[in-house]
Amino acid sequence: MPTIVLDATDRKILAILQEDGRLSNQEVAERVNLSPSPCLRRIKQLEQAGVIRQYVALLEPDKIGLGLLAYINVRLEKHSDPLYLSGTKAAAAQHQTMSPRVSFSTAVERWPEVVACYAMTGEMDFLLRVHVEDMAHFSRFMMETLLRHPAVLDVKSSFALQRVKDTTALPLL
């Protein structure tokens, strides 16, 4: 992916698109004092460089029946495969396919309740952001999905009581 140096105009374009990704090129161009062609060219460069990852519609969870937001810290079992410890490349490759981290990461991709998953440093291995309907849905997810994964050793859950700040906009320094 090509790298790109962002100038002040690029940063303005990005700030505008983070606020409203549905604006037409004409509207963005007017806001940054460019004509439409150079503005579109800049946006295309930002897309091709991967700076603009995607365009989405952000939904209100409560309005679609997902009234409970949970954060779950997950600790996985540690793998101690003797073949991996031998240090050979073949053993390491085999370990990678058997790794609890890989197995868990693959499983998380299939769980619709999980809207974000991060591999973490520290005591726990992963942090999940989970949207569910209610406590009954959360309980089913925990008991029938998360805790049934063979690599899961321990979980700690926290529930959001109030949304203080929730933005998808990144700071453009």
JSON list of C-alpha atoms in Angstrom, two decimals, residues 5 15 17-18 22 24 36-37 41 45-46 51 57 63 69 75 90 93 95-96 106 123 137 139 161 166 170 172:
[
{"chain": "A", "resi": 5, "resn": "VAL", "atom": "CA", "xyz": [2.13, 12.54, 3.42]},
{"chain": "A", "resi": 15, "resn": "ALA", "atom": "CA", "xyz": [-12.15, 15.70, 9.18]},
{"chain": "A", "resi": 17, "resn": "LEU", "atom": "CA", "xyz": [-15.57, 12.96, 5.79]},
{"chain": "A", "resi": 18, "resn": "GLN", "atom": "CA", "xyz": [-15.30, 11.64, 9.36]},
{"chain": "A", "resi": 22, "resn": "ARG", "atom": "CA", "xyz": [-22.28, 10.95, 2.67]},
{"chain": "A", "resi": 24, "resn": "SER", "atom": "CA", "xyz": [-20.86, 14.73, -2.27]},
{"chain": "A", "resi": 36, "resn": "PRO", "atom": "CA", "xyz": [-14.17, 19.33, -7.51]},
{"chain": "A", "resi": 37, "resn": "SER", "atom": "CA", "xyz": [-11.52, 17.62, -9.68]},
{"chain": "A", "resi": 41, "resn": "ARG", "atom": "CA", "xyz": [-8.20, 13.27, -6.87]},
{"chain": "A", "resi": 45, "resn": "GLN", "atom": "CA", "xyz": [-5.39, 9.04, -3.25]},
{"chain": "A", "resi": 46, "resn": "LEU", "atom": "CA", "xyz": [-6.46, 8.81, 0.41]},
{"chain": "A", "resi": 51, "resn": "VAL", "atom": "CA", "xyz": [-5.97, 6.21, 4.88]},
{"chain": "A", "resi": 57, "resn": "ALA", "atom": "CA", "xyz": [-23.60, 3.84, 8.21]},
{"chain": "A", "resi": 63, "resn": "LYS", "atom": "CA", "xyz": [-32.90, 1.49, 18.13]},
{"chain": "A", "resi": 69, "resn": "LEU", "atom": "CA", "xyz": [-23.02, -3.15, 25.81]},
{"chain": "A", "resi": 75, "resn": "ARG", "atom": "CA", "xyz": [-7.54, -15.00, 28.96]},
{"chain": "A", "resi": 90, "resn": "ALA", "atom": "CA", "xyz": [8.01, -26.73, 10.46]},
{"chain": "A", "resi": 93, "resn": "ALA", "atom": "CA", "xyz": [4.26, -23.42, 11.40]},
{"chain": "A", "resi": 95, "resn": "HIS", "atom": "CA", "xyz": [2.08, -24.57, 16.17]},
{"chain": "A", "resi": 96, "resn": "GLN", "atom": "CA", "xyz": [0.65, -21.49, 14.45]},
{"chain": "A", "resi": 106, "resn": "THR", "atom": "CA", "xyz": [-10.87, -17.29, 13.90]},
{"chain": "A", "resi": 123, "resn": "GLU", "atom": "CA", "xyz": [-2.96, -10.00, 32.24]},
{"chain": "A", "resi": 137, "resn": "HIS", "atom": "CA", "xyz": [-28.83, -12.69, 25.47]},
{"chain": "A", "resi": 139, "resn": "SER", "atom": "CA", "xyz": [-25.85, -15.06, 29.33]},
{"chain": "A", "resi": 161, "resn": "LEU", "atom": "CA", "xyz": [-23.82, 2.12, 32.34]},
{"chain": "A", "resi": 166, "resn": "ASP", "atom": "CA", "xyz": [-18.55, 7.42, 21.55]},
{"chain": "A", "resi": 170, "resn": "LEU", "atom": "CA", "xyz": [-9.78, 9.84, 14.83]},
{"chain": "A", "resi": 172, "resn": "LEU", "atom": "CA", "xyz": [-6.06, 14.52, 13.04]}
]
